[in-house]
XYZ file of C-alpha atoms in Angstrom:
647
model
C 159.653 91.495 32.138
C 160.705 89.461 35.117
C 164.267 89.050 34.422
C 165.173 92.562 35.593
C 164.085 92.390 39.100
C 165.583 88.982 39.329
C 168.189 90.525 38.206
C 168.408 94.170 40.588
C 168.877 91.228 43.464
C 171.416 89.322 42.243
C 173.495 92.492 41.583
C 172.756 93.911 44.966
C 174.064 90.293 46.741
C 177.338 90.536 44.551
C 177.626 94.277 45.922
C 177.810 93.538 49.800
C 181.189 90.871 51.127
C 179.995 88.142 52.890
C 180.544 89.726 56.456
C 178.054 92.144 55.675
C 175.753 89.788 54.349
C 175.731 87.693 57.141
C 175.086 90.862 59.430
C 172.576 91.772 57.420
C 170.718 88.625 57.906
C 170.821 88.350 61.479
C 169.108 91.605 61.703
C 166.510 90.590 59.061
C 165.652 87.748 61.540
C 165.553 89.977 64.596
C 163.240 92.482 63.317
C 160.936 89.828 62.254
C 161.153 88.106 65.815
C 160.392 91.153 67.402
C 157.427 92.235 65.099
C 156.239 88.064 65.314
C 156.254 88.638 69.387
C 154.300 92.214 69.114
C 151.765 90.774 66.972
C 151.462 87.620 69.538
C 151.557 89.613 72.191
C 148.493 92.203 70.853
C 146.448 89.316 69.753
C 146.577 87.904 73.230
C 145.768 90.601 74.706
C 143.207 91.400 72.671
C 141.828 87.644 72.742
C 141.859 88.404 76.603
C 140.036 91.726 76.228
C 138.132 90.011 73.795
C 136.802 87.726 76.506
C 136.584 89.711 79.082
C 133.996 92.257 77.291
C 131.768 88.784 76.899
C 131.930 88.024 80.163
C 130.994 91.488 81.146
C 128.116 91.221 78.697
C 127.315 88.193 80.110
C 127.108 89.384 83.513
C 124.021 91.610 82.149
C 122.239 88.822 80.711
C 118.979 88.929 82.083
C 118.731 85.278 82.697
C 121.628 85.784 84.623
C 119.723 87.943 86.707
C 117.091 85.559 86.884
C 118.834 82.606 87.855
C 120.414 84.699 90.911
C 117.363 86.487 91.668
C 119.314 89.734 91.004
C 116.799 92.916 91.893
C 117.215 96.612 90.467
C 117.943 99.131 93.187
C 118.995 102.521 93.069
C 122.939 101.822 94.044
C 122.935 98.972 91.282
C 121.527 95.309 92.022
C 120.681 92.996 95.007
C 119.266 89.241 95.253
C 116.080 88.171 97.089
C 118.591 85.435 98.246
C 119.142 85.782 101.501
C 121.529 82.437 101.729
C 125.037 83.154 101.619
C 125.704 79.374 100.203
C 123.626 80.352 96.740
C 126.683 82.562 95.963
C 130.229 81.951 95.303
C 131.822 85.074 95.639
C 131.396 86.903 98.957
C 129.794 89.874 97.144
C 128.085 87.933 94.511
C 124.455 89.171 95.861
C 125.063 92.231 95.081
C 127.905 91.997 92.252
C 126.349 90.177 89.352
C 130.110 90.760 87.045
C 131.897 89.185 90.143
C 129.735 86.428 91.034
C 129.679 85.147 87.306
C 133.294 85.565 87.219
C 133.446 83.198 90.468
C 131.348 80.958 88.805
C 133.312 80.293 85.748
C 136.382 79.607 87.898
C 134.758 77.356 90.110
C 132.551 75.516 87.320
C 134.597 74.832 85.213
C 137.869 73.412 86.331
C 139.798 69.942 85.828
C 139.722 68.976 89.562
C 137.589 65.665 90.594
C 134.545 66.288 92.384
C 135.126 64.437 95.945
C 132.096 66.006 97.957
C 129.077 66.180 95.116
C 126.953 67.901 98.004
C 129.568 70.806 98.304
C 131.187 71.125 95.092
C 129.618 74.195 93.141
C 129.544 71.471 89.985
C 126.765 69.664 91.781
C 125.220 72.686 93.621
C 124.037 75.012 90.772
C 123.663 72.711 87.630
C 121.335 75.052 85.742
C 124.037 77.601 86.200
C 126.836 75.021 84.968
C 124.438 74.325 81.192
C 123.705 77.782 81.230
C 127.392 78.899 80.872
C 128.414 76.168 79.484
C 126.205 76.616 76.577
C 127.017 80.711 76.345
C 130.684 80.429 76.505
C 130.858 77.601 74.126
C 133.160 75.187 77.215
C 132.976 72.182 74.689
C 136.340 71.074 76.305
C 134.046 70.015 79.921
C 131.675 67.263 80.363
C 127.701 67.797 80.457
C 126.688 68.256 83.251
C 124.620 65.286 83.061
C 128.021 63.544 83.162
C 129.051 64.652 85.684
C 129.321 62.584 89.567
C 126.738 64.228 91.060
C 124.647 61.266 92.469
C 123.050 63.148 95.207
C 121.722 65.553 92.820
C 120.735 62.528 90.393
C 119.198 60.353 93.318
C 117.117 63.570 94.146
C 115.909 63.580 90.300
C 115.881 60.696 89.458
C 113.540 60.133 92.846
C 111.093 62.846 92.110
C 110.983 61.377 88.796
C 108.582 64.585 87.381
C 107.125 63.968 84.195
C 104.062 67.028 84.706
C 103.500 69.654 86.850
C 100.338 70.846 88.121
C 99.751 74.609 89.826
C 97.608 73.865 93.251
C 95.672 76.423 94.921
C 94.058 75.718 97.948
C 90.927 77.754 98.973
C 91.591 80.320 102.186
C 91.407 79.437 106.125
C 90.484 82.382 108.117
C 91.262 80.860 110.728
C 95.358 81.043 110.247
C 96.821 84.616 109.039
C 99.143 83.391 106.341
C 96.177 81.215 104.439
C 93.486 83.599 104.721
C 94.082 84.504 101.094
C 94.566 80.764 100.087
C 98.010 79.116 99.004
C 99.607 78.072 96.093
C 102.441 75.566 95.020
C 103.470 72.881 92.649
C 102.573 69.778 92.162
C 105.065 66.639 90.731
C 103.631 63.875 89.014
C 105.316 60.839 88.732
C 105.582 57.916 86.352
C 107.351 54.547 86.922
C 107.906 51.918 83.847
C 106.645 54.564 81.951
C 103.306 54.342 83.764
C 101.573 57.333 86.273
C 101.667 56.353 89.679
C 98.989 57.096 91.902
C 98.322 61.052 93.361
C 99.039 59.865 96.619
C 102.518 59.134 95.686
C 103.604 62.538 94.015
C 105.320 65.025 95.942
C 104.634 69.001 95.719
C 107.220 72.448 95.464
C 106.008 74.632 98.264
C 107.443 77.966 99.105
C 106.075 78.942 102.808
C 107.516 81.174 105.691
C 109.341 78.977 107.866
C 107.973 80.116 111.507
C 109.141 79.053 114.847
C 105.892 77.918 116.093
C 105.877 79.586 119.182
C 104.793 83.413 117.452
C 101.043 83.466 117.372
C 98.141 86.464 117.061
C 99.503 89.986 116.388
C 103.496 88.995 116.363
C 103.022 86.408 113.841
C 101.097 89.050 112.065
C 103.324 91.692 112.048
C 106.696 89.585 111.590
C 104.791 88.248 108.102
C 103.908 91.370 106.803
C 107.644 93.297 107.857
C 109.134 90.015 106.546
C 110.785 88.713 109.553
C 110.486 85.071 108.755
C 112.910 83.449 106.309
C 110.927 81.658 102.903
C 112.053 78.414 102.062
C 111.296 76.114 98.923
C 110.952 72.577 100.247
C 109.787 69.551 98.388
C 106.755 66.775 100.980
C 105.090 63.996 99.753
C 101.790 65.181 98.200
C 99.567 63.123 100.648
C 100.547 65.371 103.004
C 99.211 68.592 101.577
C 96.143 66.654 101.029
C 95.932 65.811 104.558
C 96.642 69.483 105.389
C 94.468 71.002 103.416
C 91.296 68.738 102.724
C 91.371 67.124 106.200
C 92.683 69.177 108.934
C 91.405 72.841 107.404
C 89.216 71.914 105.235
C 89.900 73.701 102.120
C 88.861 73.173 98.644
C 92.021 71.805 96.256
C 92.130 72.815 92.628
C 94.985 72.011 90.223
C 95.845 73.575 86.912
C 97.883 71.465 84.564
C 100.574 73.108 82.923
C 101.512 72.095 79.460
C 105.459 72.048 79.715
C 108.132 70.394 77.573
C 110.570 67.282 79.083
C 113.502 70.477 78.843
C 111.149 73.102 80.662
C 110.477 70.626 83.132
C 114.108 69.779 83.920
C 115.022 73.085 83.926
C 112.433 73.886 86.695
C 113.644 70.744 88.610
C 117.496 72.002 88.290
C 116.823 75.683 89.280
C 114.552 73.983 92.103
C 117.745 72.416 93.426
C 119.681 75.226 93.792
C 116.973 77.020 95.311
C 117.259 74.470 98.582
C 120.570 76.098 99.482
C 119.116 78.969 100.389
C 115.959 81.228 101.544
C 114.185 84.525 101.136
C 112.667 87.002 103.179
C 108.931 86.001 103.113
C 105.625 89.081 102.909
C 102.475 88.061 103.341
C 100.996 90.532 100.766
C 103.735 90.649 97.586
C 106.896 88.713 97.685
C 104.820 85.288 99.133
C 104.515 81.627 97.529
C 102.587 83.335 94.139
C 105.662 86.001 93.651
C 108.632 82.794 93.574
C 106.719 80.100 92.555
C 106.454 82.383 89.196
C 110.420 83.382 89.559
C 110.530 79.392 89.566
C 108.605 78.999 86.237
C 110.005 81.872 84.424
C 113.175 80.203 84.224
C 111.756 78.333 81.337
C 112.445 81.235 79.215
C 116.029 81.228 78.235
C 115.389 84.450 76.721
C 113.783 86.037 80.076
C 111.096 87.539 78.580
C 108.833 85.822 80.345
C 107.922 88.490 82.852
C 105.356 87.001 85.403
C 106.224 88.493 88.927
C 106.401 92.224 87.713
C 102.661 92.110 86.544
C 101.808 91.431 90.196
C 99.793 93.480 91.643
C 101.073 95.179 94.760
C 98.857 93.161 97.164
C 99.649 89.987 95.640
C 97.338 86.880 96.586
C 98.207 83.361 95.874
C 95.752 83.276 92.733
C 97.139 85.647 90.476
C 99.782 83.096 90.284
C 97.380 81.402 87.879
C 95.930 84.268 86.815
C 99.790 85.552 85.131
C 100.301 82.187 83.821
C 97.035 82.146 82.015
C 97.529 85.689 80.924
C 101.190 85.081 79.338
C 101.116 81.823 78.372
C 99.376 78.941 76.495
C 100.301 76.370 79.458
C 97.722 76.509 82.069
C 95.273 73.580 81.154
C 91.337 73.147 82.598
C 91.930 72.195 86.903
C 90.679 69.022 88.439
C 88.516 69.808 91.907
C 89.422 68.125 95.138
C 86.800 68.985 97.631
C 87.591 69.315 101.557
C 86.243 65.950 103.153
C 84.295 68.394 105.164
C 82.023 68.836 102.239
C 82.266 65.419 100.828
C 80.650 64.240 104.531
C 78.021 66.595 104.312
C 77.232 65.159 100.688
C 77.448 61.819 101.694
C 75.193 62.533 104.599
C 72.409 64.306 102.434
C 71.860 61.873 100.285
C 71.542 58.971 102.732
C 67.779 58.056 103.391
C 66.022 58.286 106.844
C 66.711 55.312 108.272
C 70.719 55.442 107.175
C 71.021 58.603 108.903
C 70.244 57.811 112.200
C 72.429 54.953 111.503
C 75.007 57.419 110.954
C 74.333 59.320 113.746
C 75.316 56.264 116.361
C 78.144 55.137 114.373
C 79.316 59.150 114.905
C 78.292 58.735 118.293
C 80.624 55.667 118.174
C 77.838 53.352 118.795
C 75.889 50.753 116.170
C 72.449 51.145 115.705
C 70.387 47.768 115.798
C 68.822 48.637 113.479
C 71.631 48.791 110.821
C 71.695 45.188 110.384
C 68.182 45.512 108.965
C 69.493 47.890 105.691
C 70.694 46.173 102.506
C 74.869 45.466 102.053
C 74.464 48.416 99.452
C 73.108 51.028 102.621
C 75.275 49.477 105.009
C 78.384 50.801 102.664
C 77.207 54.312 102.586
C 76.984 54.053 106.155
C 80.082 53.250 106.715
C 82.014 55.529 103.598
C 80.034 58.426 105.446
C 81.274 57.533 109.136
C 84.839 56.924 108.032
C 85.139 60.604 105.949
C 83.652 61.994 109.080
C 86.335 60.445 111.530
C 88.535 61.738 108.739
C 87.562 64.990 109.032
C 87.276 65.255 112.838
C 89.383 63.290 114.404
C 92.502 63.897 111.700
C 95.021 65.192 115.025
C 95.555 61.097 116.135
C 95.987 57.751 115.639
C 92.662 56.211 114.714
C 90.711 54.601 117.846
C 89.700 50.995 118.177
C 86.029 51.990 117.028
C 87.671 53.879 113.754
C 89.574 50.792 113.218
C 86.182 48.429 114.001
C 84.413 50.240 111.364
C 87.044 50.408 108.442
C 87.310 46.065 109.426
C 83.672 45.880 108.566
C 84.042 47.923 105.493
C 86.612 45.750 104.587
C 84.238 42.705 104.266
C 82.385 44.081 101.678
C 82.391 43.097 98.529
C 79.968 46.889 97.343
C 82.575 49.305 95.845
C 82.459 52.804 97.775
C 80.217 54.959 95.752
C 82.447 58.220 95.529
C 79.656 60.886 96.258
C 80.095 64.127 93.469
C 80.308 67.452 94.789
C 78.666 69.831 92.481
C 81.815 71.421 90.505
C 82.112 74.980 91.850
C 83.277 77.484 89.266
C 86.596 78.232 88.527
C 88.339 80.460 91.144
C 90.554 82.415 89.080
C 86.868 83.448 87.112
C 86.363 85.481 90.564
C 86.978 88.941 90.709
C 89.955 90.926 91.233
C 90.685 91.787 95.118
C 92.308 95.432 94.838
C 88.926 97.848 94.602
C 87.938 101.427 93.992
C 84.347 102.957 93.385
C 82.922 106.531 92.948
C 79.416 107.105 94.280
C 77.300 109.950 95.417
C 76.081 110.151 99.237
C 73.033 112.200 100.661
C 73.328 112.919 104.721
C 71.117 115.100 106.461
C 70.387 116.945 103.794
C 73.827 117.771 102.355
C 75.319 115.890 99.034
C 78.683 113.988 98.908
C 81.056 112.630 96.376
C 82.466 109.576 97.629
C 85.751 108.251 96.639
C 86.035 104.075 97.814
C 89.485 102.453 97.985
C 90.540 98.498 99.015
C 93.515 97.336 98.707
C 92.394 93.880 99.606
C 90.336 91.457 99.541
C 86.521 90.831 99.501
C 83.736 91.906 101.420
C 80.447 89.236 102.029
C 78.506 91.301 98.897
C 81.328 91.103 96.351
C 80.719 88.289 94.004
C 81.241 84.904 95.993
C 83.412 82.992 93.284
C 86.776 81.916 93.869
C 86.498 83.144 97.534
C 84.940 81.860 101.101
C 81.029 82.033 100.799
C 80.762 83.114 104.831
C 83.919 84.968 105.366
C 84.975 88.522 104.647
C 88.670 90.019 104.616
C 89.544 93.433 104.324
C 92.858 95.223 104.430
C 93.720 99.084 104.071
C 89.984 99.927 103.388
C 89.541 103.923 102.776
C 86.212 105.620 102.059
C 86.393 109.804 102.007
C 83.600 112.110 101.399
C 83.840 115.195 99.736
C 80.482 118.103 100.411
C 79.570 119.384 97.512
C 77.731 122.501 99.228
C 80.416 123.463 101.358
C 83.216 122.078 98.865
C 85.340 120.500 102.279
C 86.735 117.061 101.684
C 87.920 114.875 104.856
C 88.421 111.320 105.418
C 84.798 109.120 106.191
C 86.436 105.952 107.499
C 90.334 103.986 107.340
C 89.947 100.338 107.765
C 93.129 99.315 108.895
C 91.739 95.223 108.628
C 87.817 93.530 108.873
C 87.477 89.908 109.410
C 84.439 88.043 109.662
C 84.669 84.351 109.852
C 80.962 83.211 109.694
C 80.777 79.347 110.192
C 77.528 77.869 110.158
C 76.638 76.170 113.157
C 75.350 72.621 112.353
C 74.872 69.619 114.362
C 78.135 67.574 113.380
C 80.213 71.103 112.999
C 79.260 72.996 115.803
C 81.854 75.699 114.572
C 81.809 79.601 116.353
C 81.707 82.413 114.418
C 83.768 85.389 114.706
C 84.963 88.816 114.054
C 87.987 91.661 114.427
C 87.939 95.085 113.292
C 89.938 98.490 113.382
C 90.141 101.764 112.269
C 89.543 105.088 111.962
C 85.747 106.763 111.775
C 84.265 110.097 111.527
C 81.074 110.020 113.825
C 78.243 113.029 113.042
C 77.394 113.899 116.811
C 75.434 117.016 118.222
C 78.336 119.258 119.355
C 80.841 118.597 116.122
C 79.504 117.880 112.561
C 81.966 115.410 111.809
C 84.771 114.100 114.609
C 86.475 111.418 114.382
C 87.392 108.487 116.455
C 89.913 105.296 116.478
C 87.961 101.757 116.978
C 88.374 97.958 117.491
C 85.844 95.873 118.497
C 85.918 92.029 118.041
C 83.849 89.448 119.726
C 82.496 85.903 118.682
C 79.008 84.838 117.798
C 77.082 82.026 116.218
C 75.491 81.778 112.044
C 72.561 79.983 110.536
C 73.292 79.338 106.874
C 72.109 77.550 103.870
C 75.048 77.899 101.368
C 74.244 76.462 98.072
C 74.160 78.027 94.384
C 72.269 81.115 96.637
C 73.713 81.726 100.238
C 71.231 82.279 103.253
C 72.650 83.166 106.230
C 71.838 85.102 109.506
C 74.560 85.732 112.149
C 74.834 86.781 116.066
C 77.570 88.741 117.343
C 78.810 89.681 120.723
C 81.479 92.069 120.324
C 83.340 94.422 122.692
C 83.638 97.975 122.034
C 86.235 100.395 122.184
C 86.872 103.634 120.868
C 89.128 106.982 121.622
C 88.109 110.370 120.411
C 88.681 113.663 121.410
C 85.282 115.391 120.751
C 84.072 114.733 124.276
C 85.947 114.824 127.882
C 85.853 111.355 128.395
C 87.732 110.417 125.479
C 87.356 106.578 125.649
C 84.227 104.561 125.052
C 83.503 101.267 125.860
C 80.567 99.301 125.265
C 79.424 95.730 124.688
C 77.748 95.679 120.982
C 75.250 92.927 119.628
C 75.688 92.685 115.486
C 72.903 91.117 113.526
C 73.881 90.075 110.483
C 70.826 88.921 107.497
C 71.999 88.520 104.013
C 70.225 86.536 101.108
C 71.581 86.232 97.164
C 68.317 86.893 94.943
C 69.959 85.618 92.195
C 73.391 84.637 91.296
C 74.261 88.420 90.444
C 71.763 90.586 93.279
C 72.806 90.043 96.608
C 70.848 91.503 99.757
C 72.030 92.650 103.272
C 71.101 94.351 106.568
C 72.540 94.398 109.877
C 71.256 95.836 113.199
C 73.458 97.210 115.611
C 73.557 98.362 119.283
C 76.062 99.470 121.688
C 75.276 100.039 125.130
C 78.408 102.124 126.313
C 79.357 101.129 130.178
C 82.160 104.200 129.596
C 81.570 107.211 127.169
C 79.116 109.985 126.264
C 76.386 108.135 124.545
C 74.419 105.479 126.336
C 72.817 104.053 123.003
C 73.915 103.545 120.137
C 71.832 101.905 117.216
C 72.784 101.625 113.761
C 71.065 99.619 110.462
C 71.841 99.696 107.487
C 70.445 98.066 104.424
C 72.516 97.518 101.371
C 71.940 96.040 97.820
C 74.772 94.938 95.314
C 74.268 93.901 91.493
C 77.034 92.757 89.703
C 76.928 94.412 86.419
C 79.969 92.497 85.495
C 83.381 90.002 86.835
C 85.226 93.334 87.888
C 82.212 95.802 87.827
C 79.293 96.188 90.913
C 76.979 98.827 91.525
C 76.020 98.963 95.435
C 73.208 100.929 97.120
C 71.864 101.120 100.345
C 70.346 103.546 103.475
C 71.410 103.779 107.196
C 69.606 104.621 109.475
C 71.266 105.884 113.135
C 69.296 107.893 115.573
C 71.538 111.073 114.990
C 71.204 111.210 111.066
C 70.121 109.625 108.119
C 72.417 108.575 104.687
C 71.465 107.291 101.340
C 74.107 106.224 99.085
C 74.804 104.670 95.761
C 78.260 103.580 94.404
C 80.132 102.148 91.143
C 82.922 99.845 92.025
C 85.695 98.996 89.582
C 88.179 95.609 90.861
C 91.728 95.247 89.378
């Protein structure tokens, strides 16, 4: 069966002469040449099409997205970056497809690296594994392999082995901490052995200010975003002295339960971050929004969504809040009280005879009779002096009595005896600061539905966990009123902001109380049911408190008064106005308050004004309070009882 096509060929060779034969072959060859190049040429060119599909696919990656901070708009995408040095390609922040392709030709190349602090290599060396590891570039060192030794000095210097989520408590006093702070801690190990928390240093993301803008312009500039955000790395000592010394806030750290790999990743991306900054907002894109950004890049996968959950008032807590919602990381936090209240503690606790001991040592004096108290006494004499000097005198160099007294200490032999501050609760138990409530009002014999709105933050009868026990902060505050006889709905009162910064006055803090507030306000007068009028008044005072598991306090207020309205031909009023402020927690949960008020108005048609109200709030639950209360003003009468709901 196979001879006959064996031979069919040899009879078809004896039929053509060896010319043609020979002609024959050549073109044999050339067709095969030219189909051999065609199918080279198509496989290249689909190898090339091949690759640049990935690319393009890659380009979409969301963890692409992530690492370059890439934000959805309407015309496509833009980055929070603001930093032209955290891209390669000049329209890489808003060209994800041309700033990876930039990337992959600057990344990965033969060349030597001859300025590691320039060189893309070194710059962006999460970017370099990322891409590495996507577009299989087996043929190129790791980038741990790489000459990058100011990169690796930086590292190897922080030398992080556990990071810890800080929040420190708010400061009324300064507008960009009134709602607290968070940021990272680092902690290190040398020899394979934790060093001490003094020598860690922390992540924080903060506006970087001038220091010149103060009052209403650095207001204004934080919440429009007119100063640039920057991630910077200080020793941790410093925060402390920041924060528990000079304004005396509360620390509390989370421990987060990372892996070696997430932690290096965080440290990489953190490293790219310094070549660049962001436009910093006070209430959303602030140290909670990028200190999550930070953390999510954990998640190769970049599902780990933490900044979208944000509420749109974002406060430096619901960073912890997000972590401990979405992940299994966020461990029980340590408490570092302000050295404010670890004086006061001290100072308690010391016997009769120690405290007036303590008093001339404050008074930078000794007492002779000081000598007379046992070495034991003598050291919580001193331990007390020394955290107050700590406390008070924190803006200089310690004076020759400071020094004098920490000498003495020296000599003895008694341990310090750290005093224990009771263990508040946990902040993030508090409740949540965005607010609305439904109630029903009864004035002057007419019935309302009330509708209650706050978009931030807490008000002295909200539950005091997790917040200031004497100071109240509200933003965008909006209470309307509908009348249910006459079915005619109209706005009650707009809080633009409330602040009320009650410090108790006490013999070593002799602290002044204060208060700012503006709005709108419907006022029930004789001639016009319900006009309204546009006030501010502010003015500072002085507050008696007992703050312990139940807060006492009672408050004076001098304010000054002004107001525009169009419901009488003066228009403006002005008045001085005395607030007095009584509130008393009847249990943990019940919290009472009253306040009277009087204006005396040098300009405007009333002379008098009086108003007290009485109010009573029960929490029926973290995010749930039902709040009643009566006014009384000489033009009308109001009862009122409300539901309020936070998220």
């Amino acid at each position: 069966m196979c001879s006959k096509p064996l031979l069919k060929i040899q009879l078809l060779v004896r039929h053509y002469k060896p010319e043609q034969i020979k002609i024959k072959k050549e073109r044999t060859w050339y067709v095969l040449s030219c189909t051999l190049f065609l199918f080279l040429s198509v496989s290249i060119s689909f190898a090339q099409n091949q690759d640049d599909t990935d690319i393009d696919q890659l380009a979409q990656d969301p963890y692409w997205h992530l690492l370059l901070h890439y934000k959805k708009t309407r015309k496509g995408f833009r980055s929070l970056a603001d930093g032209e040095s955290f891209f390669i390609h000049p329209r890489g922040h808003i060209e994800p497809l041309l700033e990876m392709q930039s990337n992959i030709d600057a990344l990965f190349t033969d060349a030597p690296i001859e300025d590691d602090t320039k060189d893309p290599r070194c710059r962006f060396p999460l970017r370099y594994q990322w891409l590495q590891k996507k577009l299989q570039k087996t043929s190129y060192p790791l980038h741990s392999q790489l000459p990058c030794r100011t990169f690796q000095s930086w590292k190897s210097q922080l030398g992080t082995q556990k990071l810890y989520v800080n929040f420190a408590s708010n400061y009324t006093n300064n507008p960009a901490s009134m709602f607290g702070h968070t940021f990272l801690r680092l902690e290190r190990s040398q020899n394979n052995k934790k060093l001490p928390d003094m020598l860690h240093y922390t992540v924080n993301f903060a506006a970087e200010t001038n220091g010149h803008d103060g009052g209403i312009t650095y207001t204004l500039k934080g919440l429009l975003g007119g100063y640039p955000g920057v991630f910077s790395t200080i020793p941790f000592y410093q925060n402390i002295q920041k924060y528990n010394h000079i304004e005396s806030r509360d620390l509390w750290e989370y421990p987060l339960a990372l892996t070696a790999s997430q932690i290096d990743t965080v440290m990489d991306h953190l490293w790219e971050l310094g070549s660049t900054f962001f436009r910093y907002y006070f209430i959303d894109e602030n140290c909670s929004y990028f200190l999550l950004l930070l953390l999510e890049t954990t998640d190769p996968l970049a599902k780990l969504d933490l900044h979208s959950e944000l509420p749109f008032f974002t406060m430096p807590l619901d960073t912890i809040r997000m972590l401990k919602k979405n992940t299994s990381w966020v461990g029980p936090p340590q408490y570092r009280p302000a050295i404010e209240k670890v004086f006061f503690e001290r100072y308690r606790q010391l016997q009769r005879k120690q405290k007036k001991a303590t008093r001339h040592l404050l008074q930078k004096t000794f007492d002779p009779a000081y000598v007379q108290l046992s070495p034991k006494q003598q050291a919580e004499v001193l331990d007390t002096a020394i955290d107050y000097f700590a406390w008070v005198e924190h803006h200089h160099a310690k004076t020759p009595f400071q020094k004098k007294i920490l000498l003495e200490r020296s000599k003895m032999t008694v341990p310090n005896q750290y005093t224990s501050i009771s263990h508040p609760k946990d902040p993030t138990e508090g409740h949540q600061t965005l607010r609305i409530g439904l109630g029903y009002q009864y004035l002057d014999q007419s019935h309302y539905a009330n509708l209650h709105l706050r978009l931030a933050y807490h008000d002295l009868l909200d539950s005091p966990i997790g917040f200031d026990p004497v100071s109240q902060v509200e933003f965008f505050s909006f209470h309307g009123r509908l009348n249910l006889d006459a079915v005619k709905a109209r706005v009650a009162e707009f809080k633009i902001v409330e602040i009320l910064s009650l410090y108790p006055y006490q013999r070593h803090a002799k602290k002044i109380s204060w208060n700012v507030s503006t709005g709108y306000q419907t006022q029930s007068v004789a001639s016009c049911d319900f006009c309204g009028r546009f006030y501010v008044h502010a003015g500072p005072g002085l507050t008696f408190a007992h703050i312990g598991n139940k807060r006492f306090f009672l408050s004076q207020l001098a304010n000054i008064h002004a107001s525009f309205s169009t419901h009488h031909e003066l228009g403006w009023d002005l008045a001085p106005q005395l607030v007095s402020l009584l509130q008393y927690d009847l249990t943990h949960s019940v919290r009472f308050q009253t306040k009277f008020q009087y204006e005396y108005a040098i300009w405007g048609e009333f002379k008098h004004r009086i108003n007290v109200p009485v109010k009573l709030a029960v929490d029926l639950g973290k995010n749930i309070q039902l709040r009643g209360g009566y006014q009384w003003n000489r033009l009308y009468h109001l009862w009122d009882l409300s539901l309020f709901y936070y998220f």
